[in-house]
Amino acid sequence: MYHDARPSVWDPQQYLLYAEQRARPFHDLVARIPVERPDYVVDLGCGPGGLTAKLERRWPGAKIVGVDASAEMIQRARGCEGVEFVRADVREWAPEAAVDVMVSNAMLQWVPEHARVLRRLASFLAPGGWLAFQVPGNYEEPAHVEMRDLAASARWADRIEVAWPVVHDPVEYVDVLCDLGMAVDVWETTYVHLLDGPDDVLEWLRGSGLRPVIAQLSEAEADEFVEQYRARLHEAYPAGRHGTVLRYRRIFAVGHI
């Protein structure tokens, strides 16, 4: 996870409410890295560490390092065995040696100008190294459109200032990685998550995109904003016969030197 310019706190417990759904893109990404015995593997934006620990089982014998800017996430992650965890801003972090596999799952969207940061990260790869990342591509879905619209409304415009996450078109990631001399595999997938009810969409966003918004508000203001947002989500995501459907597009990129 990445810390925004304004102070805010990641809540590992809230983030893990939908751990299974959040984990699936990570597994789909790692499955496209055909490396048998890397020596040094890094997970950038490791969050609470559970997925990083799975890298140790995928590549036993490798040195596995998880990096995250959130003190709360790193504290939770350090309960995982067999992995080293480091608190650092990805824009400033540097590895202790050349990296064989560098993975980043749903983190780069929080990093301003992350296309430029990707060039820096690629410079840390060992010959034959791999850089693989995944970012959400769903910022035009109602959950995010309604959040931005509400934050810009007359009630909240002078109280909320957020550097909203930014991702690029998949073709732009192709260009960035190809410009670095990499063989490239870029794709996108839209997951269709079936949730129990309309409030599940709100709880999902509490663990990620809503966090930097309510962090700027007093407790009473945050409660007010959340209730207004809840009403919008109920309209945008009505419960169906089998639950509430949350469409979630994600963009994947794997580069190999």
mmCIF file of N, CA and C in Angstrom, residues 168-233:
data_model
loop_
_atom_site.group_PDB
_atom_site.id
_atom_site.type_symbol
_atom_site.label_atom_id
_atom_site.label_comp_id
_atom_site.label_asym_id
_atom_site.label_seq_id
_atom_site.Cartn_x
_atom_site.Cartn_y
_atom_site.Cartn_z
ATOM 1 N N HIS A 168 -2.948 4.020 -16.487
ATOM 2 C CA HIS A 168 -2.825 4.297 -17.912
ATOM 3 C C HIS A 168 -3.527 3.228 -18.737
ATOM 4 N N ASP A 169 -3.759 3.545 -19.988
ATOM 5 C CA ASP A 169 -4.278 2.557 -20.920
ATOM 6 C C ASP A 169 -3.263 1.421 -21.062
ATOM 7 N N PRO A 170 -3.721 0.186 -21.238
ATOM 8 C CA PRO A 170 -2.774 -0.918 -21.357
ATOM 9 C C PRO A 170 -1.701 -0.705 -22.424
ATOM 10 N N VAL A 171 -2.061 -0.064 -23.528
ATOM 11 C CA VAL A 171 -1.074 0.162 -24.588
ATOM 12 C C VAL A 171 0.060 1.065 -24.099
ATOM 13 N N GLU A 172 -0.243 1.989 -23.195
ATOM 14 C CA GLU A 172 0.815 2.844 -22.647
ATOM 15 C C GLU A 172 1.812 2.026 -21.828
ATOM 16 N N TYR A 173 1.319 1.035 -21.116
ATOM 17 C CA TYR A 173 2.242 0.167 -20.369
ATOM 18 C C TYR A 173 3.085 -0.679 -21.329
ATOM 19 N N VAL A 174 2.503 -1.085 -22.438
ATOM 20 C CA VAL A 174 3.287 -1.772 -23.463
ATOM 21 C C VAL A 174 4.442 -0.880 -23.911
ATOM 22 N N ASP A 175 4.137 0.382 -24.193
ATOM 23 C CA ASP A 175 5.173 1.303 -24.663
ATOM 24 C C ASP A 175 6.262 1.508 -23.625
ATOM 25 N N VAL A 176 5.862 1.696 -22.357
ATOM 26 C CA VAL A 176 6.851 1.938 -21.301
ATOM 27 C C VAL A 176 7.811 0.764 -21.183
ATOM 28 N N LEU A 177 7.276 -0.449 -21.156
ATOM 29 C CA LEU A 177 8.127 -1.625 -20.963
ATOM 30 C C LEU A 177 8.943 -1.943 -22.217
ATOM 31 N N CYS A 178 8.338 -1.765 -23.380
ATOM 32 C CA CYS A 178 9.099 -2.001 -24.613
ATOM 33 C C CYS A 178 10.233 -0.989 -24.747
ATOM 34 N N ASP A 179 9.990 0.253 -24.336
ATOM 35 C CA ASP A 179 11.048 1.269 -24.387
ATOM 36 C C ASP A 179 12.225 0.891 -23.507
ATOM 37 N N LEU A 180 11.972 0.043 -22.500
ATOM 38 C CA LEU A 180 13.041 -0.428 -21.616
ATOM 39 C C LEU A 180 13.723 -1.679 -22.150
ATOM 40 N N GLY A 181 13.358 -2.084 -23.354
ATOM 41 C CA GLY A 181 13.981 -3.244 -23.967
ATOM 42 C C GLY A 181 13.437 -4.564 -23.474
ATOM 43 N N MET A 182 12.222 -4.556 -22.944
ATOM 44 C CA MET A 182 11.650 -5.776 -22.386
ATOM 45 C C MET A 182 10.766 -6.495 -23.390
ATOM 46 N N ALA A 183 10.707 -7.818 -23.259
ATOM 47 C CA ALA A 183 9.637 -8.597 -23.868
ATOM 48 C C ALA A 183 8.401 -8.401 -22.989
ATOM 49 N N VAL A 184 7.247 -8.170 -23.606
ATOM 50 C CA VAL A 184 6.097 -7.659 -22.860
ATOM 51 C C VAL A 184 4.870 -8.544 -23.042
ATOM 52 N N ASP A 185 4.147 -8.728 -21.937
ATOM 53 C CA ASP A 185 2.846 -9.395 -21.935
ATOM 54 C C ASP A 185 1.903 -8.498 -21.139
ATOM 55 N N VAL A 186 0.941 -7.885 -21.812
ATOM 56 C CA VAL A 186 -0.007 -6.973 -21.159
ATOM 57 C C VAL A 186 -1.420 -7.431 -21.506
ATOM 58 N N TRP A 187 -2.295 -7.459 -20.498
ATOM 59 C CA TRP A 187 -3.680 -7.860 -20.734
ATOM 60 C C TRP A 187 -4.577 -7.212 -19.690
ATOM 61 N N GLU A 188 -5.853 -7.341 -19.890
ATOM 62 C CA GLU A 188 -6.802 -6.854 -18.889
ATOM 63 C C GLU A 188 -7.895 -7.889 -18.684
ATOM 64 N N THR A 189 -8.440 -7.881 -17.474
ATOM 65 C CA THR A 189 -9.504 -8.812 -17.093
ATOM 66 C C THR A 189 -10.545 -8.048 -16.288
ATOM 67 N N THR A 190 -11.806 -8.320 -16.547
ATOM 68 C CA THR A 190 -12.870 -7.777 -15.700
ATOM 69 C C THR A 190 -13.436 -8.916 -14.858
ATOM 70 N N TYR A 191 -13.202 -8.837 -13.554
ATOM 71 C CA TYR A 191 -13.755 -9.812 -12.625
ATOM 72 C C TYR A 191 -15.190 -9.388 -12.279
ATOM 73 N N VAL A 192 -16.046 -10.342 -12.126
ATOM 74 C CA VAL A 192 -17.431 -10.072 -11.732
ATOM 75 C C VAL A 192 -17.616 -10.674 -10.344
ATOM 76 N N HIS A 193 -17.500 -9.813 -9.343
ATOM 77 C CA HIS A 193 -17.594 -10.271 -7.955
ATOM 78 C C HIS A 193 -19.055 -10.264 -7.518
ATOM 79 N N LEU A 194 -19.520 -11.371 -7.007
ATOM 80 C CA LEU A 194 -20.873 -11.467 -6.474
ATOM 81 C C LEU A 194 -20.801 -11.297 -4.960
ATOM 82 N N LEU A 195 -21.302 -10.158 -4.482
ATOM 83 C CA LEU A 195 -21.248 -9.822 -3.069
ATOM 84 C C LEU A 195 -22.615 -10.050 -2.428
ATOM 85 N N ASP A 196 -22.632 -10.075 -1.113
ATOM 86 C CA ASP A 196 -23.869 -10.416 -0.410
ATOM 87 C C ASP A 196 -24.948 -9.352 -0.555
ATOM 88 N N GLY A 197 -24.558 -8.074 -0.510
ATOM 89 C CA GLY A 197 -25.555 -7.014 -0.558
ATOM 90 C C GLY A 197 -24.935 -5.692 -0.952
ATOM 91 N N PRO A 198 -25.739 -4.635 -1.125
ATOM 92 C CA PRO A 198 -25.213 -3.347 -1.584
ATOM 93 C C PRO A 198 -24.216 -2.718 -0.631
ATOM 94 N N ASP A 199 -24.314 -2.991 0.661
ATOM 95 C CA ASP A 199 -23.354 -2.418 1.602
ATOM 96 C C ASP A 199 -21.971 -3.036 1.466
ATOM 97 N N ASP A 200 -21.880 -4.193 0.820
ATOM 98 C CA ASP A 200 -20.571 -4.800 0.602
ATOM 99 C C ASP A 200 -19.707 -3.943 -0.320
ATOM 100 N N VAL A 201 -20.318 -3.248 -1.267
ATOM 101 C CA VAL A 201 -19.551 -2.363 -2.133
ATOM 102 C C VAL A 201 -18.929 -1.242 -1.298
ATOM 103 N N LEU A 202 -19.699 -0.690 -0.386
ATOM 104 C CA LEU A 202 -19.182 0.338 0.510
ATOM 105 C C LEU A 202 -18.043 -0.204 1.362
ATOM 106 N N GLU A 203 -18.221 -1.377 1.937
ATOM 107 C CA GLU A 203 -17.179 -1.930 2.801
ATOM 108 C C GLU A 203 -15.915 -2.255 2.012
ATOM 109 N N TRP A 204 -16.069 -2.688 0.776
ATOM 110 C CA TRP A 204 -14.912 -2.920 -0.090
ATOM 111 C C TRP A 204 -14.131 -1.615 -0.256
ATOM 112 N N LEU A 205 -14.850 -0.527 -0.579
ATOM 113 C CA LEU A 205 -14.186 0.764 -0.813
ATOM 114 C C LEU A 205 -13.619 1.356 0.471
ATOM 115 N N ARG A 206 -14.200 1.042 1.621
ATOM 116 C CA ARG A 206 -13.637 1.520 2.894
ATOM 117 C C ARG A 206 -12.196 1.049 3.061
ATOM 118 N N GLY A 207 -11.909 -0.126 2.534
ATOM 119 C CA GLY A 207 -10.576 -0.694 2.696
ATOM 120 C C GLY A 207 -9.573 -0.193 1.691
ATOM 121 N N SER A 208 -9.995 0.667 0.752
ATOM 122 C CA SER A 208 -9.065 1.125 -0.283
ATOM 123 C C SER A 208 -9.379 2.554 -0.699
ATOM 124 N N GLY A 209 -10.185 2.732 -1.746
ATOM 125 C CA GLY A 209 -10.361 4.051 -2.354
ATOM 126 C C GLY A 209 -11.022 5.100 -1.486
ATOM 127 N N LEU A 210 -11.877 4.690 -0.562
ATOM 128 C CA LEU A 210 -12.565 5.658 0.294
ATOM 129 C C LEU A 210 -11.675 6.184 1.411
ATOM 130 N N ARG A 211 -10.638 5.435 1.730
ATOM 131 C CA ARG A 211 -9.774 5.766 2.863
ATOM 132 C C ARG A 211 -9.186 7.181 2.822
ATOM 133 N N PRO A 212 -8.566 7.618 1.697
ATOM 134 C CA PRO A 212 -7.984 8.966 1.715
ATOM 135 C C PRO A 212 -9.023 10.073 1.745
ATOM 136 N N VAL A 213 -10.274 9.763 1.414
ATOM 137 C CA VAL A 213 -11.337 10.771 1.456
ATOM 138 C C VAL A 213 -11.750 11.038 2.894
ATOM 139 N N ILE A 214 -12.140 9.985 3.586
ATOM 140 C CA ILE A 214 -12.659 10.190 4.936
ATOM 141 C C ILE A 214 -11.545 10.548 5.922
ATOM 142 N N ALA A 215 -10.294 10.281 5.547
ATOM 143 C CA ALA A 215 -9.171 10.645 6.421
ATOM 144 C C ALA A 215 -9.073 12.153 6.613
ATOM 145 N N GLN A 216 -9.658 12.919 5.717
ATOM 146 C CA GLN A 216 -9.577 14.372 5.789
ATOM 147 C C GLN A 216 -10.706 14.990 6.605
ATOM 148 N N LEU A 217 -11.632 14.174 7.050
ATOM 149 C CA LEU A 217 -12.828 14.675 7.705
ATOM 150 C C LEU A 217 -12.827 14.340 9.195
ATOM 151 N N SER A 218 -13.581 15.118 9.947
ATOM 152 C CA SER A 218 -13.800 14.778 11.347
ATOM 153 C C SER A 218 -14.659 13.523 11.406
ATOM 154 N N GLU A 219 -14.746 12.936 12.573
ATOM 155 C CA GLU A 219 -15.525 11.710 12.700
ATOM 156 C C GLU A 219 -16.972 11.921 12.279
ATOM 157 N N ALA A 220 -17.573 13.039 12.721
ATOM 158 C CA ALA A 220 -18.967 13.321 12.375
ATOM 159 C C ALA A 220 -19.115 13.563 10.878
ATOM 160 N N GLU A 221 -18.164 14.298 10.299
ATOM 161 C CA GLU A 221 -18.218 14.562 8.862
ATOM 162 C C GLU A 221 -18.032 13.277 8.069
ATOM 163 N N ALA A 222 -17.124 12.436 8.536
ATOM 164 C CA ALA A 222 -16.894 11.173 7.839
ATOM 165 C C ALA A 222 -18.155 10.315 7.848
ATOM 166 N N ASP A 223 -18.847 10.280 8.988
ATOM 167 C CA ASP A 223 -20.099 9.520 9.068
ATOM 168 C C ASP A 223 -21.129 10.075 8.089
ATOM 169 N N GLU A 224 -21.202 11.406 7.993
ATOM 170 C CA GLU A 224 -22.155 12.038 7.083
ATOM 171 C C GLU A 224 -21.820 11.702 5.627
ATOM 172 N N PHE A 225 -20.540 11.816 5.277
ATOM 173 C CA PHE A 225 -20.129 11.521 3.909
ATOM 174 C C PHE A 225 -20.441 10.064 3.567
ATOM 175 N N VAL A 226 -20.109 9.163 4.479
ATOM 176 C CA VAL A 226 -20.324 7.743 4.223
ATOM 177 C C VAL A 226 -21.800 7.438 4.006
ATOM 178 N N GLU A 227 -22.678 8.061 4.789
ATOM 179 C CA GLU A 227 -24.107 7.796 4.624
ATOM 180 C C GLU A 227 -24.609 8.318 3.286
ATOM 181 N N GLN A 228 -24.110 9.464 2.848
ATOM 182 C CA GLN A 228 -24.494 9.988 1.536
ATOM 183 C C GLN A 228 -23.971 9.074 0.425
ATOM 184 N N TYR A 229 -22.766 8.606 0.605
ATOM 185 C CA TYR A 229 -22.166 7.710 -0.379
ATOM 186 C C TYR A 229 -22.906 6.372 -0.392
ATOM 187 N N ARG A 230 -23.275 5.889 0.775
ATOM 188 C CA ARG A 230 -24.018 4.636 0.868
ATOM 189 C C ARG A 230 -25.308 4.713 0.047
ATOM 190 N N ALA A 231 -26.022 5.826 0.168
ATOM 191 C CA ALA A 231 -27.283 5.980 -0.571
ATOM 192 C C ALA A 231 -27.033 5.926 -2.076
ATOM 193 N N ARG A 232 -25.958 6.553 -2.526
ATOM 194 C CA ARG A 232 -25.630 6.529 -3.954
ATOM 195 C C ARG A 232 -25.268 5.108 -4.402
ATOM 196 N N LEU A 233 -24.526 4.384 -3.573
ATOM 197 C CA LEU A 233 -24.143 3.023 -3.931
ATOM 198 C C LEU A 233 -25.347 2.097 -3.977
#
